[in-house]
Amino acid sequence: VVSATFDWPEPYPADRVGRPSRKAATTAIEVHLEVLKGEPLRRTLSEHLKGAGNLGGQERRFVAFASRELSRHMRLLDHASRLLGQAPGKLVLREDQALVRYALWRRLFCGLAWKQLAPEVRLPGPVRPRSLKDDQLERLVSAPLPPPPAEDSPEAAAAVRHSLPGWLATRLAAEAPPGEAAEVFAALNREPAIQLRARPPLDAAAAAAALAEESVASHAVEGVPGALVVDALGMRVFESRPMRARQLQVQDVGSQLIVALCGTPEELSGRTAADVCAGAAGKTIGLADRVGPRGKVLAGDLSKRRLAEGRERVRELGLRQVSFPVPLTLASAGVVLVDAPCSGTGSLAREPDAKWTLRPERVAELGATQRKLLAETAASLAPGAVLVYATCSLLKEENEAVVEDFLSRHPGFRVEPAGGWVDARFCAGPYLRVWPHRSEGGGFFAARLRRADVPA
Ligand SMILES: C[S@@+](CC[C@H](N)C(=O)[O-])C[C@H]1O[C@@H](n2cnc3c(N)ncnc32)[C@H](O)[C@@H]1O
């Protein structure tokens, strides 16, 4: 047993966090309270912001950032609370729990002293009911912070520092490249940068130059044609000319690689592609750009709500090559993407509440759904067609294991090595494997399979 500890975080630079009002602080705590009741963070946040017409732009950004941070660092904040003598288990009211986390986040991650924090949290309110007195909060923010006690292993220490539930940290540590688990944990716990795809004919360099003209700094991503990452924080990029002209799509770098694995623009131009788990059409739009106006993309999804969102995005972009046939038939498609429902363990940086609701049993359930979805899709594929199976999971159980089980039952299919379509740094064996600590954005997996021309 190698015991190990970690350092408390260095506070963010002041301009990273902004200066909130009491109203903004209250809203962030209210959003966290909803998350503690089991509501999904993304939807709750968007509803609260919609209903908060009295908050200015800076305040809204603070609410979004702070409420994500409270989910992101929950385990570390509770650890600090315990070491400071306020055991989280003894706090009966959720409101008290949320207030403690908020105060400790402001202390540890924003470097605030009680004098600066008090206006945000002092009685009356800011949330009701509340049993914590101001002097209890003051003590949490002002008492000396002891060094974190040693954990059983470097991975266990990293799991506390980067707030991963124990079971998930153990799973991820077993699957991470040797010696890199702590880096994976850290990468899954950082607010992600805004990642963009330059839509053809624009390329990443021209997009970066156009953004620079409007003082938005960005850089192209090596090895991923068309991908760029915004350097500065803030939302100015959304008002930029290329964004308003719809020449840019917000899309994770790994998602762009999955679309690239479906085929080059030359291979796909004028062809038919299908996207069977299209959701809000993120990858559908990438496929539509690749097949071009003379090609076709057939999109479907189990969820009517997500599909309606996808349909709306496609309509706004005027992509007439995309249709949403019901039922979705695949016989005419040369390439079919199965962007399967998954645990989202590669996207925890973006969805920080997901790690607290995910359970090992759910991963097993998802594995069964993925196997079924892949087999059903394969059954309606034309001979010679390509099937791309993708997830934003880091777990083998949802990735290699699903594909290998599929191949063992479907001798008519073979793997086409991902290296033929994406840069070698994103490949592990024949598969696409994007690790969140090695590149920008989240973690992803994909396999490119081809049905033999003559059915076996
Ligand atoms: C990872 S998300 C898709 C994200 C989307 N492709 C994108 O790039 O924005 C998985 C999607 O699969 C859908 N789904 C789940 N089970 C399905 C099934 N049996 N058939 C089709 N879609 C399904 C979910 O509704 C969800 O939208």
Short mmCIF file of C-alpha atoms and ligand atoms in Angstrom, two decimals:
data_model
loop_
_atom_site.label_atom_id
_atom_site.label_comp_id
_atom_site.label_asym_id
_atom_site.label_seq_id
_atom_site.Cartn_x
_atom_site.Cartn_y
_atom_site.Cartn_z
CA VAL A 1 0.00 0.00 0.00
CA VAL A 2 1.42 3.36 -1.04
CA SER A 3 -0.22 6.11 0.96
CA ALA A 4 -0.62 9.44 -0.74
CA THR A 5 -2.13 12.83 -0.25
CA PHE A 6 -2.85 15.90 -2.37
CA ASP A 7 -2.63 19.68 -2.18
CA TRP A 8 -5.67 21.88 -1.71
CA PRO A 9 -6.48 23.72 -4.95
CA GLU A 10 -4.91 27.01 -5.92
CA PRO A 11 -7.69 29.62 -6.24
CA TYR A 12 -8.66 30.63 -9.77
CA PRO A 13 -7.47 34.02 -11.02
CA ALA A 14 -10.09 36.63 -10.04
CA ASP A 15 -11.21 37.32 -13.63
CA ARG A 16 -11.99 33.61 -14.08
CA VAL A 17 -14.85 33.70 -11.61
CA GLY A 18 -16.16 37.24 -11.92
CA ARG A 19 -17.80 39.14 -9.12
CA PRO A 20 -21.28 37.89 -8.29
CA SER A 21 -24.14 39.67 -6.62
CA ARG A 22 -26.05 38.15 -3.72
CA LYS A 23 -28.84 37.40 -6.19
CA ALA A 24 -26.48 35.46 -8.43
CA ALA A 25 -25.04 33.54 -5.46
CA THR A 26 -28.57 32.70 -4.31
CA THR A 27 -29.53 31.42 -7.76
CA ALA A 28 -26.40 29.23 -7.95
CA ILE A 29 -27.22 27.71 -4.55
CA GLU A 30 -30.85 27.18 -5.59
CA VAL A 31 -29.74 25.34 -8.73
CA HIS A 32 -27.47 23.13 -6.62
CA LEU A 33 -30.41 22.39 -4.32
CA GLU A 34 -32.46 21.14 -7.27
CA VAL A 35 -29.54 18.93 -8.32
CA LEU A 36 -29.43 17.49 -4.79
CA LYS A 37 -33.11 16.59 -5.22
CA GLY A 38 -32.16 14.60 -8.34
CA GLU A 39 -32.90 17.12 -11.09
CA PRO A 40 -30.42 17.17 -14.00
CA LEU A 41 -28.07 20.15 -13.73
CA ARG A 42 -28.19 21.27 -17.35
CA ARG A 43 -31.98 21.53 -17.49
CA THR A 44 -32.34 23.03 -14.01
CA LEU A 45 -29.73 25.66 -14.77
CA SER A 46 -31.34 26.63 -18.02
CA GLU A 47 -34.79 26.89 -16.37
CA HIS A 48 -33.43 29.06 -13.54
CA LEU A 49 -31.64 31.34 -15.96
CA LYS A 50 -34.76 31.63 -18.10
CA GLY A 51 -36.75 32.66 -15.05
CA ALA A 52 -34.13 35.15 -13.85
CA GLY A 53 -34.70 38.12 -16.11
CA ASN A 54 -33.35 40.39 -13.38
CA LEU A 55 -29.82 38.94 -13.65
CA GLY A 56 -27.28 40.66 -15.89
CA GLY A 57 -24.87 38.90 -18.25
CA GLN A 58 -21.99 38.73 -15.74
CA GLU A 59 -24.30 37.39 -13.06
CA ARG A 60 -25.73 34.72 -15.36
CA ARG A 61 -22.25 33.55 -16.26
CA PHE A 62 -21.43 33.35 -12.57
CA VAL A 63 -24.55 31.28 -11.85
CA ALA A 64 -23.70 28.84 -14.64
CA PHE A 65 -20.08 28.50 -13.57
CA ALA A 66 -20.71 28.30 -9.82
CA SER A 67 -23.55 25.78 -10.03
CA ARG A 68 -21.44 23.49 -12.24
CA GLU A 69 -18.53 23.90 -9.82
CA LEU A 70 -20.64 22.81 -6.85
CA SER A 71 -21.42 19.50 -8.57
CA ARG A 72 -17.91 19.20 -9.96
CA HIS A 73 -16.11 19.52 -6.60
CA MET A 74 -18.74 18.03 -4.30
CA ARG A 75 -16.57 15.30 -2.80
CA LEU A 76 -13.62 17.61 -2.16
CA LEU A 77 -15.85 20.28 -0.62
CA ASP A 78 -17.45 17.73 1.70
CA HIS A 79 -14.00 16.42 2.61
CA ALA A 80 -12.88 19.93 3.56
CA SER A 81 -16.08 20.47 5.52
CA ARG A 82 -15.47 17.29 7.53
CA LEU A 83 -11.86 18.28 8.28
CA LEU A 84 -13.11 21.64 9.51
CA GLY A 85 -15.42 19.94 11.97
CA GLN A 86 -18.67 20.27 10.04
CA ALA A 87 -19.48 16.68 9.11
CA PRO A 88 -21.72 16.79 5.99
CA GLY A 89 -23.75 13.85 7.32
CA LYS A 90 -24.81 15.90 10.34
CA LEU A 91 -26.36 18.62 8.21
CA VAL A 92 -30.00 17.68 8.12
CA LEU A 93 -31.23 20.40 5.80
CA ARG A 94 -30.24 20.25 2.15
CA GLU A 95 -30.18 24.03 2.25
CA ASP A 96 -27.46 23.94 4.91
CA GLN A 97 -25.49 21.43 2.91
CA ALA A 98 -25.67 23.59 -0.22
CA LEU A 99 -24.65 26.69 1.73
CA VAL A 100 -21.63 24.94 3.26
CA ARG A 101 -20.50 23.73 -0.15
CA TYR A 102 -20.96 27.16 -1.65
CA ALA A 103 -18.99 28.87 1.15
CA LEU A 104 -16.16 26.34 0.90
CA TRP A 105 -16.06 26.60 -2.87
CA ARG A 106 -15.70 30.38 -2.53
CA ARG A 107 -12.90 29.84 -0.02
CA LEU A 108 -10.95 27.03 -1.73
CA PHE A 109 -11.46 27.82 -5.40
CA CYS A 110 -11.99 31.58 -5.34
CA GLY A 111 -9.71 32.51 -2.40
CA LEU A 112 -12.42 34.49 -0.56
CA ALA A 113 -12.23 35.51 3.08
CA TRP A 114 -15.36 35.85 5.26
CA LYS A 115 -15.48 39.61 4.80
CA GLN A 116 -15.90 39.18 1.03
CA LEU A 117 -18.16 36.15 1.29
CA ALA A 118 -20.52 37.42 3.99
CA PRO A 119 -22.61 39.67 1.69
CA GLU A 120 -23.41 36.62 -0.46
CA VAL A 121 -24.53 34.23 2.27
CA ARG A 122 -25.29 36.02 5.49
CA LEU A 123 -28.72 35.74 7.15
CA PRO A 124 -31.57 36.25 6.37
CA GLY A 125 -31.66 33.64 3.62
CA PRO A 126 -30.16 33.38 1.09
CA VAL A 127 -32.11 30.10 0.92
CA ARG A 128 -34.83 28.90 3.25
CA PRO A 129 -35.21 26.97 5.50
CA ARG A 130 -31.79 27.33 7.04
CA SER A 131 -30.44 26.29 10.42
CA LEU A 132 -26.80 27.32 9.99
CA LYS A 133 -25.83 30.52 11.74
CA ASP A 134 -23.55 33.08 10.16
CA ASP A 135 -20.81 32.39 12.71
CA GLN A 136 -20.77 28.68 11.71
CA LEU A 137 -20.23 29.65 8.09
CA GLU A 138 -17.63 32.20 9.14
CA ARG A 139 -15.71 29.50 11.00
CA LEU A 140 -15.70 27.23 7.93
CA VAL A 141 -14.24 29.98 5.83
CA SER A 142 -11.76 31.33 8.38
CA ALA A 143 -10.46 28.39 10.46
CA PRO A 144 -7.04 27.10 9.36
CA LEU A 145 -7.40 24.32 6.83
CA PRO A 146 -5.52 21.18 7.94
CA PRO A 147 -3.50 19.25 5.36
CA PRO A 148 -5.59 16.46 3.83
CA PRO A 149 -4.94 13.13 5.59
CA ALA A 150 -3.19 10.37 3.64
CA GLU A 151 -5.29 8.06 1.46
CA ASP A 152 -4.48 4.42 0.65
CA SER A 153 -3.09 5.04 -2.82
CA PRO A 154 -2.25 7.86 -5.23
CA GLU A 155 -5.47 7.02 -7.14
CA ALA A 156 -7.55 7.23 -3.97
CA ALA A 157 -6.03 10.63 -3.16
CA ALA A 158 -6.66 11.83 -6.72
CA ALA A 159 -10.26 10.61 -6.49
CA VAL A 160 -10.86 12.89 -3.47
CA ARG A 161 -8.97 15.83 -4.99
CA HIS A 162 -10.89 15.54 -8.26
CA SER A 163 -14.18 14.49 -6.68
CA LEU A 164 -14.89 11.14 -8.26
CA PRO A 165 -17.07 8.56 -6.48
CA GLY A 166 -14.85 5.71 -5.24
CA TRP A 167 -16.29 2.95 -7.44
CA LEU A 168 -15.91 5.01 -10.61
CA ALA A 169 -12.36 6.09 -9.69
CA THR A 170 -11.44 2.42 -9.22
CA ARG A 171 -12.92 1.49 -12.61
CA LEU A 172 -11.29 4.38 -14.43
CA ALA A 173 -7.92 3.82 -12.73
CA ALA A 174 -7.94 0.21 -13.93
CA GLU A 175 -8.58 1.29 -17.52
CA ALA A 176 -6.48 4.46 -17.78
CA PRO A 177 -3.09 4.20 -19.48
CA PRO A 178 -0.61 3.01 -16.82
CA GLY A 179 0.42 5.77 -14.42
CA GLU A 180 -2.03 8.28 -15.92
CA ALA A 181 -5.13 7.78 -13.75
CA ALA A 182 -4.69 11.00 -11.75
CA GLU A 183 -4.36 12.97 -14.98
CA VAL A 184 -7.54 11.37 -16.33
CA PHE A 185 -9.38 12.29 -13.10
CA ALA A 186 -8.09 15.88 -13.28
CA ALA A 187 -9.10 16.24 -16.94
CA LEU A 188 -12.61 14.98 -16.16
CA ASN A 189 -12.95 17.67 -13.53
CA ARG A 190 -12.01 20.83 -15.42
CA GLU A 191 -14.44 23.30 -16.96
CA PRO A 192 -14.02 22.45 -20.66
CA ALA A 193 -12.91 25.03 -23.20
CA ILE A 194 -15.32 25.96 -25.99
CA GLN A 195 -14.55 23.68 -28.95
CA LEU A 196 -15.64 24.51 -32.45
CA ARG A 197 -15.84 22.95 -35.87
CA ALA A 198 -15.18 25.16 -38.88
CA ARG A 199 -17.83 24.27 -41.44
CA PRO A 200 -16.58 23.90 -45.01
CA PRO A 201 -15.50 25.77 -47.04
CA LEU A 202 -14.07 27.53 -43.96
CA ASP A 203 -11.05 25.77 -42.42
CA ALA A 204 -9.69 26.03 -38.88
CA ALA A 205 -6.95 28.54 -39.75
CA ALA A 206 -9.38 30.86 -41.57
CA ALA A 207 -11.88 30.52 -38.73
CA ALA A 208 -9.22 31.38 -36.13
CA ALA A 209 -8.21 34.41 -38.22
CA ALA A 210 -11.84 35.59 -38.50
CA LEU A 211 -12.30 35.21 -34.74
CA ALA A 212 -9.02 37.04 -34.06
CA GLU A 213 -10.39 40.04 -36.00
CA GLU A 214 -13.05 40.24 -33.32
CA SER A 215 -10.46 39.78 -30.55
CA VAL A 216 -11.47 36.19 -29.79
CA ALA A 217 -8.28 34.15 -29.43
CA SER A 218 -8.44 30.52 -30.52
CA HIS A 219 -6.16 27.83 -31.86
CA ALA A 220 -6.48 24.98 -34.34
CA VAL A 221 -6.30 21.46 -32.89
CA GLU A 222 -3.36 19.46 -34.21
CA GLY A 223 -4.37 16.31 -36.02
CA VAL A 224 -8.07 17.23 -36.29
CA PRO A 225 -8.80 19.15 -39.50
CA GLY A 226 -11.45 21.81 -38.97
CA ALA A 227 -11.30 21.77 -35.15
CA LEU A 228 -10.45 24.80 -33.06
CA VAL A 229 -10.53 25.69 -29.39
CA VAL A 230 -11.33 29.10 -27.96
CA ASP A 231 -8.54 30.27 -25.63
CA ALA A 232 -10.34 32.92 -23.66
CA LEU A 233 -13.26 32.26 -21.38
CA GLY A 234 -16.49 34.08 -21.81
CA MET A 235 -19.17 34.05 -24.38
CA ARG A 236 -17.97 36.62 -26.87
CA VAL A 237 -17.41 33.94 -29.48
CA PHE A 238 -21.17 33.39 -29.67
CA GLU A 239 -21.71 36.91 -30.94
CA SER A 240 -18.84 36.71 -33.45
CA ARG A 241 -19.47 37.08 -37.18
CA PRO A 242 -18.51 33.50 -38.22
CA MET A 243 -20.76 32.11 -35.49
CA ARG A 244 -23.71 34.27 -36.52
CA ALA A 245 -23.09 33.33 -40.15
CA ARG A 246 -23.33 29.65 -39.02
CA GLN A 247 -19.83 28.91 -40.29
CA LEU A 248 -18.96 27.47 -36.89
CA GLN A 249 -20.56 24.66 -34.95
CA VAL A 250 -19.95 24.13 -31.25
CA GLN A 251 -18.75 20.54 -31.09
CA ASP A 252 -16.39 18.53 -28.96
CA VAL A 253 -13.11 17.63 -30.67
CA GLY A 254 -13.79 13.93 -30.05
CA SER A 255 -17.23 14.18 -31.69
CA GLN A 256 -15.57 15.68 -34.74
CA LEU A 257 -13.21 12.70 -34.86
CA ILE A 258 -16.17 10.30 -34.76
CA VAL A 259 -17.69 12.02 -37.79
CA ALA A 260 -14.28 11.85 -39.52
CA LEU A 261 -14.22 8.09 -38.89
CA CYS A 262 -17.47 7.79 -40.90
CA GLY A 263 -15.54 8.77 -44.04
CA THR A 264 -13.61 11.58 -45.70
CA PRO A 265 -15.58 14.33 -47.50
CA GLU A 266 -14.32 12.82 -50.78
CA GLU A 267 -15.64 9.36 -49.85
CA LEU A 268 -18.97 10.67 -48.61
CA SER A 269 -19.73 13.43 -51.09
CA GLY A 270 -23.06 12.72 -52.81
CA ARG A 271 -23.60 9.52 -50.77
CA THR A 272 -26.22 8.56 -48.21
CA ALA A 273 -25.35 8.39 -44.52
CA ALA A 274 -27.62 7.50 -41.61
CA ASP A 275 -27.45 8.63 -38.00
CA VAL A 276 -29.60 6.28 -35.91
CA CYS A 277 -29.03 8.00 -32.53
CA ALA A 278 -29.05 11.55 -33.87
CA GLY A 279 -30.22 13.23 -30.65
CA ALA A 280 -30.00 17.00 -31.08
CA ALA A 281 -28.25 16.44 -34.45
CA GLY A 282 -24.71 17.38 -33.39
CA LYS A 283 -23.05 14.76 -35.58
CA THR A 284 -25.88 14.78 -38.14
CA ILE A 285 -24.79 18.30 -39.11
CA GLY A 286 -21.17 17.16 -39.49
CA LEU A 287 -22.32 14.28 -41.69
CA ALA A 288 -24.52 16.63 -43.72
CA ASP A 289 -21.50 18.85 -44.43
CA ARG A 290 -19.56 15.77 -45.57
CA VAL A 291 -22.20 14.31 -47.92
CA GLY A 292 -22.84 17.81 -49.28
CA PRO A 293 -26.00 19.14 -50.93
CA ARG A 294 -26.18 16.23 -53.39
CA GLY A 295 -25.97 13.62 -50.66
CA LYS A 296 -28.45 12.56 -48.00
CA VAL A 297 -28.45 12.09 -44.26
CA LEU A 298 -31.24 10.04 -42.71
CA ALA A 299 -31.61 10.79 -39.02
CA GLY A 300 -33.59 9.12 -36.24
CA ASP A 301 -33.69 8.84 -32.46
CA LEU A 302 -35.77 7.10 -29.85
CA SER A 303 -36.49 10.39 -28.09
CA LYS A 304 -39.09 12.59 -29.80
CA ARG A 305 -37.99 15.58 -27.71
CA ARG A 306 -34.34 15.35 -28.78
CA LEU A 307 -35.29 14.70 -32.35
CA ALA A 308 -37.48 17.83 -32.37
CA GLU A 309 -34.43 19.79 -31.16
CA GLY A 310 -32.32 18.20 -33.90
CA ARG A 311 -34.92 18.93 -36.57
CA GLU A 312 -35.01 22.58 -35.50
CA ARG A 313 -31.21 22.94 -35.67
CA VAL A 314 -31.10 21.34 -39.10
CA ARG A 315 -33.91 23.63 -40.32
CA GLU A 316 -32.12 26.74 -39.00
CA LEU A 317 -29.01 25.76 -40.95
CA GLY A 318 -31.05 25.11 -44.11
CA LEU A 319 -29.54 21.63 -44.54
CA ARG A 320 -32.02 20.21 -47.04
CA GLN A 321 -30.01 16.99 -47.42
CA VAL A 322 -31.11 15.89 -43.93
CA SER A 323 -34.42 14.09 -43.45
CA PHE A 324 -36.05 12.35 -40.51
CA PRO A 325 -37.95 9.41 -42.02
CA VAL A 326 -40.16 7.27 -39.78
CA PRO A 327 -39.40 4.42 -39.72
CA LEU A 328 -35.72 4.94 -40.43
CA THR A 329 -34.67 2.47 -43.16
CA LEU A 330 -30.98 1.86 -43.65
CA ALA A 331 -30.82 -0.14 -46.89
CA SER A 332 -29.74 2.89 -48.98
CA ALA A 333 -27.05 4.10 -46.55
CA GLY A 334 -23.37 3.57 -47.33
CA VAL A 335 -22.43 4.52 -43.80
CA VAL A 336 -24.47 4.23 -40.61
CA LEU A 337 -23.50 5.90 -37.36
CA VAL A 338 -24.63 4.42 -34.03
CA ASP A 339 -23.78 7.12 -31.50
CA ALA A 340 -25.01 4.96 -28.67
CA PRO A 341 -26.56 6.01 -25.36
CA CYS A 342 -23.77 5.52 -22.79
CA SER A 343 -22.55 6.31 -19.27
CA GLY A 344 -21.03 9.60 -20.44
CA THR A 345 -17.91 8.91 -18.36
CA GLY A 346 -15.81 10.67 -21.00
CA SER A 347 -17.96 13.80 -20.73
CA LEU A 348 -17.98 14.32 -16.96
CA ALA A 349 -16.14 17.62 -17.36
CA ARG A 350 -19.18 18.89 -19.25
CA GLU A 351 -21.85 17.10 -17.20
CA PRO A 352 -20.42 17.18 -13.66
CA ASP A 353 -23.63 16.04 -11.94
CA ALA A 354 -23.66 12.76 -13.91
CA LYS A 355 -20.93 11.16 -11.80
CA TRP A 356 -23.13 11.31 -8.69
CA THR A 357 -26.15 9.62 -10.27
CA LEU A 358 -24.33 6.97 -12.32
CA ARG A 359 -24.23 3.48 -10.76
CA PRO A 360 -22.31 0.33 -11.76
CA GLU A 361 -25.63 -1.44 -12.45
CA ARG A 362 -26.53 1.31 -14.90
CA VAL A 363 -23.28 0.75 -16.82
CA ALA A 364 -24.14 -2.94 -17.14
CA GLU A 365 -27.66 -2.04 -18.33
CA LEU A 366 -26.24 0.35 -20.91
CA GLY A 367 -23.89 -2.38 -22.15
CA ALA A 368 -26.91 -4.59 -22.86
CA THR A 369 -28.72 -1.74 -24.69
CA GLN A 370 -25.62 -1.01 -26.75
CA ARG A 371 -25.22 -4.65 -27.81
CA LYS A 372 -28.88 -4.83 -28.81
CA LEU A 373 -28.79 -1.54 -30.73
CA LEU A 374 -25.67 -2.56 -32.62
CA ALA A 375 -27.07 -5.99 -33.55
CA GLU A 376 -30.43 -4.51 -34.66
CA THR A 377 -28.75 -1.84 -36.78
CA ALA A 378 -26.37 -4.36 -38.34
CA ALA A 379 -29.31 -6.55 -39.39
CA SER A 380 -30.69 -3.85 -41.70
CA LEU A 381 -27.39 -2.76 -43.24
CA ALA A 382 -26.74 -3.15 -46.96
CA PRO A 383 -23.84 -5.43 -47.96
CA GLY A 384 -20.63 -3.40 -48.18
CA ALA A 385 -21.96 -0.67 -45.88
CA VAL A 386 -19.92 0.80 -43.03
CA LEU A 387 -21.18 0.78 -39.43
CA VAL A 388 -19.56 3.20 -36.98
CA TYR A 389 -20.22 2.47 -33.32
CA ALA A 390 -19.39 5.37 -30.97
CA THR A 391 -19.71 6.38 -27.31
CA CYS A 392 -18.50 9.13 -25.01
CA SER A 393 -17.63 6.50 -22.40
CA LEU A 394 -14.16 5.60 -21.14
CA LEU A 395 -15.21 2.15 -19.97
CA LYS A 396 -14.22 -0.96 -21.94
CA GLU A 397 -17.51 -2.58 -20.93
CA GLU A 398 -19.31 -0.10 -23.23
CA ASN A 399 -16.59 0.07 -25.88
CA GLU A 400 -14.15 -2.68 -26.88
CA ALA A 401 -16.23 -5.34 -25.09
CA VAL A 402 -19.40 -4.39 -27.01
CA VAL A 403 -17.61 -4.35 -30.37
CA GLU A 404 -15.72 -7.58 -29.75
CA ASP A 405 -18.84 -9.38 -28.62
CA PHE A 406 -20.60 -8.09 -31.76
CA LEU A 407 -17.79 -9.30 -34.04
CA SER A 408 -17.80 -12.74 -32.45
CA ARG A 409 -21.51 -13.08 -33.29
CA HIS A 410 -21.38 -11.43 -36.72
CA PRO A 411 -18.66 -13.08 -38.79
CA GLY A 412 -19.77 -11.07 -41.84
CA PHE A 413 -18.36 -7.87 -40.30
CA ARG A 414 -14.73 -6.81 -39.94
CA VAL A 415 -13.02 -3.87 -38.26
CA GLU A 416 -11.42 -1.23 -40.45
CA PRO A 417 -8.51 0.30 -38.49
CA ALA A 418 -9.38 3.83 -37.38
CA GLY A 419 -5.85 4.96 -38.35
CA GLY A 420 -7.05 5.03 -41.97
CA TRP A 421 -9.35 7.98 -41.13
CA VAL A 422 -8.04 9.74 -38.03
CA ASP A 423 -4.61 10.75 -36.77
CA ALA A 424 -2.67 7.93 -35.07
CA ARG A 425 -2.50 9.83 -31.76
CA PHE A 426 -6.25 9.23 -31.37
CA CYS A 427 -6.06 5.50 -32.03
CA ALA A 428 -5.65 2.51 -29.72
CA GLY A 429 -5.24 -0.64 -31.77
CA PRO A 430 -7.88 -0.62 -34.51
CA TYR A 431 -10.18 1.75 -32.58
CA LEU A 432 -10.59 5.47 -32.08
CA ARG A 433 -9.80 6.27 -28.42
CA VAL A 434 -9.74 9.88 -27.28
CA TRP A 435 -8.41 10.29 -23.73
CA PRO A 436 -9.49 13.53 -22.06
CA HIS A 437 -6.07 14.20 -20.51
CA ARG A 438 -4.18 13.75 -23.75
CA SER A 439 -6.21 16.02 -25.97
CA GLU A 440 -8.67 18.87 -25.68
CA GLY A 441 -12.24 18.04 -24.78
CA GLY A 442 -13.79 14.89 -23.45
CA GLY A 443 -13.08 11.17 -23.83
CA PHE A 444 -14.58 9.15 -26.70
CA PHE A 445 -14.47 5.74 -28.34
CA ALA A 446 -15.45 4.56 -31.81
CA ALA A 447 -15.05 1.52 -34.03
CA ARG A 448 -15.47 1.39 -37.80
CA LEU A 449 -16.94 -1.90 -38.99
CA ARG A 450 -17.74 -3.01 -42.52
CA ARG A 451 -20.28 -5.55 -43.63
CA ALA A 452 -18.68 -7.88 -46.17
CA ASP A 453 -19.98 -7.38 -49.73
CA VAL A 454 -21.23 -10.94 -49.86
CA PRO A 455 -23.27 -11.65 -46.73
CA ALA A 456 -21.66 -14.49 -44.74
C1 LIG B 1 -24.99 10.00 -27.28
S1 LIG B 1 -26.60 10.52 -27.56
C2 LIG B 1 -26.55 11.09 -29.22
C3 LIG B 1 -25.86 12.42 -29.43
C4 LIG B 1 -25.96 12.95 -30.84
N1 LIG B 1 -25.58 11.95 -31.83
C5 LIG B 1 -25.10 14.17 -31.04
O1 LIG B 1 -24.03 14.08 -31.64
O2 LIG B 1 -25.53 15.25 -30.60
C6 LIG B 1 -27.48 9.02 -27.69
C7 LIG B 1 -28.87 9.11 -28.24
O3 LIG B 1 -29.40 7.82 -28.42
C8 LIG B 1 -30.80 7.87 -28.27
N2 LIG B 1 -31.27 6.49 -28.10
C9 LIG B 1 -31.31 5.71 -27.00
N3 LIG B 1 -31.76 4.48 -27.30
C10 LIG B 1 -32.02 4.46 -28.62
C11 LIG B 1 -32.53 3.49 -29.54
N4 LIG B 1 -32.85 2.27 -29.12
N5 LIG B 1 -32.67 3.86 -30.81
C12 LIG B 1 -32.35 5.08 -31.24
N6 LIG B 1 -31.87 6.04 -30.43
C13 LIG B 1 -31.71 5.74 -29.14
C14 LIG B 1 -30.99 8.81 -27.10
O4 LIG B 1 -32.26 9.40 -27.12
C15 LIG B 1 -29.86 9.83 -27.36
O5 LIG B 1 -30.36 10.95 -28.04
#
